[in-house]
Amino acid sequence: MIRAAAKNHGFVAVVTDTGDYDALLQELDANAGATGYRFRQKLALNAYARTAAYDAAVSNWLATTLDVTPRRTAVAGTLAQTLRYGENPHQSAAFYTDGQARAGVATAVQHQGKELSYNNINDTDAAVELVAEFDPKNGPACVIVKHANPCGVSQAASLVEAYQAAFQCDQTSAFGGIIALNQTLDGPTATEICKIFTEVVIAPNADEEAKQIFAQKKNLRLLTMGALPDVTAASQTIRQVSGGYLVQDKDTGQILPSDLKVVTKRAPTAQELQDLLFAWKVAKHVKSNAIVYVKDGATVGIGAGQMSRVDSTRIAARKAQDMAEVLGLEAPLTQGSVVASDAFFPFADGLITAFEAGATALIQPGGSMRDDEVIAAADAAGLAMVFTGMRHFRH
């Protein structure tokens, strides 16, 4: 009936959204109880979109239930916000939600600050998805993101310590960044965050002391989700390319200690193993080629998005050296660290660079034609290395 009325919009005004009620009453008042053709067209547009969204929801549910790849797919969403612009001021943009109850930036409550921008939403989502990898039961964790890449990640005894350690990884990039926390934001952590300019802070909740502290920073956006998203829940990611869409399952891959294969003569120590698993979680959320140095539950160097893996290794080490100089330390932050690579080392050069930076252990998927060469280089350097059998490309 809705579609029939929409098809007949030349003579029928079809209303499918309570949000259109006020506009309808105004239209009737302005036209002596009648409606104009253009207004009925707008109502028909809304009606077609509503039925299309319903059909999309049903067809996508059936495709998931039956575990089949449909010949046609449909994407539907509800307008949540018309954005000032997109990635750049000359691009128009909007934010649509898909109706899922999964915690995240789409379901978060904004307590203060300016309207979220396109880049704010994209970066905040990246921060949330990474911090959710760290179960709050295992301790407080903090993620700092800049341009959709983490520039600092830490897990510590307290939330403020987690933030401080994450910030220490790359203080320069943290300026104007996005901060995600896996536990309730408290006053001490809010005080530390306010020492530099931050765009967005998102957490499951925030206590009153933290809210009062942030209230002094009018432009700082504070969002609470009520919970963390389930990183193991099945869903899909969609990316537009010229002439079509790429659809894939979300990367929900998880690695347990029992999944690891020690391939070197030396096995990692208990502390190295703990840091290796931490680094692996972070590398999953760094743009490829991804290299992550970790020491004592905190990132100390991150190399992202390079065309060469060895370049990512070098950049991460150089940034760690720069931070050591800022902190007045003689040794680089990477001294005694472990390294995660989102994909295999195609040559031994990346591993050697990590060793020269002070790394003692590595985690990588394995599977290169030159694995034997890489393993031999690790043994020669006295490094411990484990293979996951799983890669985490993120383009």
CSV table of C-alpha atoms in Angstrom, one decimal, residues 82-373:
chain,number,residue,atom,x,y,z
A,82,THR,CA,23.9,16.0,7.9
A,83,LEU,CA,27.6,16.9,8.2
A,84,ARG,CA,29.1,20.3,7.5
A,85,TYR,CA,31.4,18.6,4.9
A,86,GLY,CA,33.3,15.4,4.3
A,87,GLU,CA,37.0,14.7,4.4
A,88,ASN,CA,37.5,18.2,2.9
A,89,PRO,CA,35.4,21.3,2.8
A,90,HIS,CA,34.5,21.0,-0.8
A,91,GLN,CA,32.9,17.5,-0.2
A,92,SER,CA,29.3,17.2,1.1
A,93,ALA,CA,28.6,14.4,3.5
A,94,ALA,CA,26.1,12.8,5.9
A,95,PHE,CA,26.2,10.1,8.6
A,96,TYR,CA,23.7,7.2,8.4
A,97,THR,CA,23.1,4.5,11.0
A,98,ASP,CA,22.2,0.9,10.1
A,99,GLY,CA,20.0,0.2,13.1
A,100,GLN,CA,22.3,-2.2,14.9
A,101,ALA,CA,22.4,-1.9,18.7
A,102,ARG,CA,26.1,-2.7,18.8
A,103,ALA,CA,27.9,-0.2,21.0
A,104,GLY,CA,30.1,2.3,19.2
A,105,VAL,CA,30.2,5.8,17.8
A,106,ALA,CA,26.8,5.4,16.1
A,107,THR,CA,25.0,4.6,19.4
A,108,ALA,CA,27.2,6.9,21.6
A,109,VAL,CA,25.7,9.9,23.6
A,110,GLN,CA,27.5,13.2,23.1
A,111,HIS,CA,27.7,15.1,26.4
A,112,GLN,CA,29.5,18.2,25.2
A,113,GLY,CA,31.5,19.8,22.5
A,114,LYS,CA,31.1,20.8,18.9
A,115,GLU,CA,29.3,18.8,16.3
A,116,LEU,CA,31.2,15.7,15.2
A,117,SER,CA,32.8,16.0,11.7
A,118,TYR,CA,33.2,13.3,9.1
A,119,ASN,CA,36.8,12.8,10.1
A,120,ASN,CA,35.9,12.8,13.8
A,121,ILE,CA,33.4,10.0,13.3
A,122,ASN,CA,35.8,7.9,11.1
A,123,ASP,CA,38.7,8.3,13.6
A,124,THR,CA,36.5,7.7,16.6
A,125,ASP,CA,35.3,4.5,15.1
A,126,ALA,CA,38.8,3.4,14.5
A,127,ALA,CA,39.8,4.1,18.1
A,128,VAL,CA,36.7,2.3,19.6
A,129,GLU,CA,37.3,-0.8,17.5
A,130,LEU,CA,40.9,-1.1,18.8
A,131,VAL,CA,40.2,-0.3,22.5
A,132,ALA,CA,37.5,-2.9,22.5
A,133,GLU,CA,40.2,-5.5,21.8
A,134,PHE,CA,41.2,-5.0,25.5
A,135,ASP,CA,38.8,-6.6,27.9
A,136,PRO,CA,38.2,-4.2,30.9
A,137,LYS,CA,38.4,-7.1,33.2
A,138,ASN,CA,42.1,-7.4,32.3
A,139,GLY,CA,42.8,-3.8,33.2
A,140,PRO,CA,42.4,-0.2,31.9
A,141,ALA,CA,43.4,0.5,28.3
A,142,CYS,CA,43.8,3.6,26.3
A,143,VAL,CA,44.0,4.2,22.5
A,144,ILE,CA,45.0,7.4,20.9
A,145,VAL,CA,44.2,7.7,17.1
A,146,LYS,CA,45.2,10.2,14.5
A,147,HIS,CA,44.0,10.0,10.9
A,148,ALA,CA,42.5,6.5,11.6
A,149,ASN,CA,45.8,5.1,12.7
A,150,PRO,CA,46.7,4.4,16.4
A,151,CYS,CA,49.6,6.6,17.5
A,152,GLY,CA,49.6,5.3,21.1
A,153,VAL,CA,48.1,2.3,22.9
A,154,SER,CA,48.6,1.1,26.4
A,155,GLN,CA,47.2,-1.2,29.1
A,156,ALA,CA,48.2,-0.3,32.7
A,157,ALA,CA,47.3,-0.6,36.4
A,158,SER,CA,45.1,2.6,36.2
A,159,LEU,CA,43.4,4.5,33.5
A,160,VAL,CA,45.5,7.6,33.9
A,161,GLU,CA,48.7,5.5,33.7
A,162,ALA,CA,47.3,3.8,30.5
A,163,TYR,CA,46.7,7.3,29.0
A,164,GLN,CA,50.2,8.5,30.0
A,165,ALA,CA,51.9,5.5,28.5
A,166,ALA,CA,49.9,5.8,25.3
A,167,PHE,CA,50.7,9.5,25.0
A,168,GLN,CA,54.4,8.8,25.6
A,169,CYS,CA,54.6,6.7,22.4
A,170,ASP,CA,54.1,9.7,20.1
A,171,GLN,CA,53.3,13.0,21.8
A,172,THR,CA,53.5,15.0,18.6
A,173,SER,CA,50.8,12.9,16.7
A,174,ALA,CA,48.6,12.8,19.8
A,175,PHE,CA,47.9,16.5,19.6
A,176,GLY,CA,44.5,16.9,18.1
A,177,GLY,CA,43.8,13.2,18.3
A,178,ILE,CA,41.0,10.9,19.3
A,179,ILE,CA,41.1,9.1,22.6
A,180,ALA,CA,39.2,5.9,23.4
A,181,LEU,CA,39.1,4.2,26.8
A,182,ASN,CA,37.9,0.8,27.8
A,183,GLN,CA,36.7,1.8,31.3
A,184,THR,CA,34.8,4.7,32.9
A,185,LEU,CA,36.6,8.0,32.4
A,186,ASP,CA,37.6,9.4,35.8
A,187,GLY,CA,38.8,12.7,37.1
A,188,PRO,CA,42.6,12.1,37.2
A,189,THR,CA,42.5,10.8,33.6
A,190,ALA,CA,40.4,13.8,32.4
A,191,THR,CA,42.9,16.2,34.0
A,192,GLU,CA,45.8,14.6,32.1
A,193,ILE,CA,43.9,14.6,28.8
A,194,CYS,CA,43.1,18.3,29.2
A,195,LYS,CA,46.9,19.2,29.2
A,196,ILE,CA,46.9,19.1,25.4
A,197,PHE,CA,44.3,19.7,22.6
A,198,THR,CA,42.2,16.7,22.0
A,199,GLU,CA,39.3,16.4,19.5
A,200,VAL,CA,37.2,13.6,20.9
A,201,VAL,CA,37.2,11.3,24.0
A,202,ILE,CA,35.0,8.3,24.0
A,203,ALA,CA,34.5,5.7,26.8
A,204,PRO,CA,31.9,3.3,28.1
A,205,ASN,CA,31.0,5.9,30.7
A,206,ALA,CA,32.4,9.1,32.5
A,207,ASP,CA,32.0,10.0,36.1
A,208,GLU,CA,30.8,13.4,37.3
A,209,GLU,CA,34.3,14.6,38.2
A,210,ALA,CA,35.5,13.9,34.7
A,211,LYS,CA,32.5,15.7,33.1
A,212,GLN,CA,33.1,18.8,35.3
A,213,ILE,CA,36.7,18.9,34.3
A,214,PHE,CA,35.9,18.5,30.6
A,215,ALA,CA,33.2,21.2,30.9
A,216,GLN,CA,36.0,23.7,31.0
A,217,LYS,CA,37.0,22.6,27.4
A,218,LYS,CA,34.0,23.7,25.4
A,219,ASN,CA,35.2,22.3,22.1
A,220,LEU,CA,36.2,18.9,23.4
A,221,ARG,CA,33.7,16.3,22.4
A,222,LEU,CA,32.9,13.7,25.1
A,223,LEU,CA,31.0,10.6,24.1
A,224,THR,CA,29.9,7.6,26.2
A,225,MET,CA,28.7,4.3,24.7
A,226,GLY,CA,27.4,2.5,27.8
A,227,ALA,CA,29.5,-0.5,26.8
A,228,LEU,CA,32.2,-1.7,24.5
A,229,PRO,CA,31.5,-3.2,21.1
A,230,ASP,CA,31.9,-7.0,20.7
A,231,VAL,CA,34.9,-7.4,18.5
A,232,THR,CA,34.1,-11.0,17.8
A,233,ALA,CA,30.5,-10.3,16.5
A,234,ALA,CA,30.1,-11.2,12.9
A,235,SER,CA,29.3,-8.3,10.5
A,236,GLN,CA,30.4,-6.9,7.1
A,237,THR,CA,32.5,-4.1,5.8
A,238,ILE,CA,31.5,-2.3,2.6
A,239,ARG,CA,33.8,-0.1,0.4
A,240,GLN,CA,32.8,1.6,-2.8
A,241,VAL,CA,35.1,1.3,-5.8
A,242,SER,CA,34.5,2.7,-9.3
A,243,GLY,CA,31.5,0.9,-10.6
A,244,GLY,CA,30.7,-1.2,-7.6
A,245,TYR,CA,31.2,-2.3,-4.0
A,246,LEU,CA,33.6,-4.5,-2.2
A,247,VAL,CA,31.9,-6.5,0.6
A,248,GLN,CA,33.7,-8.7,3.1
A,249,ASP,CA,33.3,-10.2,6.5
A,250,LYS,CA,34.7,-7.9,9.3
A,251,ASP,CA,38.1,-9.0,10.5
A,252,THR,CA,37.2,-10.7,13.8
A,253,GLY,CA,40.3,-12.9,13.9
A,254,GLN,CA,41.7,-13.6,17.3
A,255,ILE,CA,44.9,-15.3,18.4
A,256,LEU,CA,45.4,-17.3,21.6
A,257,PRO,CA,48.8,-18.3,23.0
A,258,SER,CA,48.1,-21.9,22.0
A,259,ASP,CA,47.8,-20.8,18.3
A,260,LEU,CA,51.3,-19.5,18.2
A,261,LYS,CA,54.2,-21.5,16.6
A,262,VAL,CA,57.7,-20.9,17.9
A,263,VAL,CA,60.0,-21.1,14.8
A,264,THR,CA,63.3,-19.9,16.4
A,265,LYS,CA,65.7,-21.7,18.6
A,266,ARG,CA,64.8,-19.4,21.4
A,267,ALA,CA,61.2,-19.2,22.7
A,268,PRO,CA,59.8,-15.9,23.9
A,269,THR,CA,59.9,-15.3,27.7
A,270,ALA,CA,56.6,-14.9,29.5
A,271,GLN,CA,56.9,-11.1,29.4
A,272,GLU,CA,57.8,-11.1,25.7
A,273,LEU,CA,54.8,-13.4,25.0
A,274,GLN,CA,52.5,-11.1,26.8
A,275,ASP,CA,53.8,-8.1,24.8
A,276,LEU,CA,53.7,-10.0,21.5
A,277,LEU,CA,50.0,-10.7,21.9
A,278,PHE,CA,49.4,-7.1,22.8
A,279,ALA,CA,51.4,-5.9,19.8
A,280,TRP,CA,49.4,-8.3,17.6
A,281,LYS,CA,46.1,-6.8,18.7
A,282,VAL,CA,47.3,-3.3,17.8
A,283,ALA,CA,48.8,-4.3,14.4
A,284,LYS,CA,45.4,-5.6,13.4
A,285,HIS,CA,44.2,-2.0,13.5
A,286,VAL,CA,47.1,-0.2,11.9
A,287,LYS,CA,47.0,0.5,8.1
A,288,SER,CA,49.2,-1.9,6.1
A,289,ASN,CA,52.1,-2.2,5.9
A,290,ALA,CA,52.0,-2.2,9.7
A,291,ILE,CA,54.8,-2.6,12.2
A,292,VAL,CA,54.2,-2.2,16.0
A,293,TYR,CA,56.9,-2.1,18.7
A,294,VAL,CA,55.6,-2.8,22.2
A,295,LYS,CA,57.3,-2.8,25.6
A,296,ASP,CA,55.7,-3.5,29.0
A,297,GLY,CA,52.1,-3.3,27.7
A,298,ALA,CA,52.5,-0.1,25.7
A,299,THR,CA,53.3,0.8,22.2
A,300,VAL,CA,56.7,2.5,21.8
A,301,GLY,CA,56.8,2.8,18.0
A,302,ILE,CA,54.2,2.5,15.2
A,303,GLY,CA,54.9,2.4,11.5
A,304,ALA,CA,51.8,2.6,9.3
A,305,GLY,CA,50.7,2.7,5.7
A,306,GLN,CA,54.0,2.4,3.9
A,307,MET,CA,54.5,0.7,0.6
A,308,SER,CA,57.5,-1.2,2.0
A,309,ARG,CA,57.5,-3.2,5.2
A,310,VAL,CA,61.1,-2.3,6.0
A,311,ASP,CA,60.2,1.4,5.7
A,312,SER,CA,57.4,0.9,8.3
A,313,THR,CA,60.0,-0.8,10.5
A,314,ARG,CA,62.4,2.1,10.1
A,315,ILE,CA,59.8,4.8,10.6
A,316,ALA,CA,58.5,3.3,13.8
A,317,ALA,CA,62.0,3.0,15.2
A,318,ARG,CA,62.9,6.5,14.2
A,319,LYS,CA,59.8,7.9,15.8
A,320,ALA,CA,60.7,6.0,19.0
A,321,GLN,CA,64.2,7.4,18.9
A,322,ASP,CA,62.7,10.9,18.5
A,323,MET,CA,60.5,10.4,21.5
A,324,ALA,CA,63.4,9.1,23.6
A,325,GLU,CA,65.2,12.4,22.9
A,326,VAL,CA,62.1,14.4,23.9
A,327,LEU,CA,61.9,12.5,27.1
A,328,GLY,CA,65.6,12.9,27.8
A,329,LEU,CA,66.4,9.2,27.6
A,330,GLU,CA,69.7,7.8,26.3
A,331,ALA,CA,68.4,4.5,25.0
A,332,PRO,CA,65.6,4.4,22.4
A,333,LEU,CA,62.1,3.4,23.5
A,334,THR,CA,62.4,0.3,21.4
A,335,GLN,CA,65.3,-1.1,23.4
A,336,GLY,CA,64.0,-4.4,24.8
A,337,SER,CA,60.8,-4.2,22.9
A,338,VAL,CA,58.9,-6.8,20.8
A,339,VAL,CA,57.6,-6.3,17.3
A,340,ALA,CA,54.4,-7.3,15.5
A,341,SER,CA,54.0,-7.3,11.7
A,342,ASP,CA,50.5,-7.6,10.2
A,343,ALA,CA,51.9,-9.7,7.4
A,344,PHE,CA,55.0,-11.8,6.8
A,345,PHE,CA,58.4,-10.4,6.4
A,346,PRO,CA,59.2,-11.0,2.7
A,347,PHE,CA,62.9,-10.5,3.4
A,348,ALA,CA,65.1,-10.5,6.5
A,349,ASP,CA,65.9,-6.8,6.2
A,350,GLY,CA,62.8,-5.7,8.2
A,351,LEU,CA,63.7,-8.2,11.0
A,352,ILE,CA,67.3,-7.0,11.0
A,353,THR,CA,66.1,-3.4,11.3
A,354,ALA,CA,63.9,-4.3,14.3
A,355,PHE,CA,66.8,-6.0,15.9
A,356,GLU,CA,69.1,-3.0,15.4
A,357,ALA,CA,66.4,-0.9,17.0
A,358,GLY,CA,66.6,-3.1,20.1
A,359,ALA,CA,63.8,-5.5,19.6
A,360,THR,CA,64.2,-9.0,21.2
A,361,ALA,CA,61.1,-10.9,19.9
A,362,LEU,CA,58.8,-10.8,16.9
A,363,ILE,CA,55.3,-12.0,16.0
A,364,GLN,CA,54.2,-12.4,12.4
A,365,PRO,CA,51.9,-14.6,10.3
A,366,GLY,CA,54.7,-16.5,8.4
A,367,GLY,CA,54.1,-18.0,5.0
A,368,SER,CA,56.8,-16.2,3.0
A,369,MET,CA,58.9,-18.0,0.4
A,370,ARG,CA,61.9,-16.8,2.4
A,371,ASP,CA,60.7,-17.8,5.9
A,372,ASP,CA,63.8,-20.0,6.3
A,373,GLU,CA,66.0,-16.9,5.6
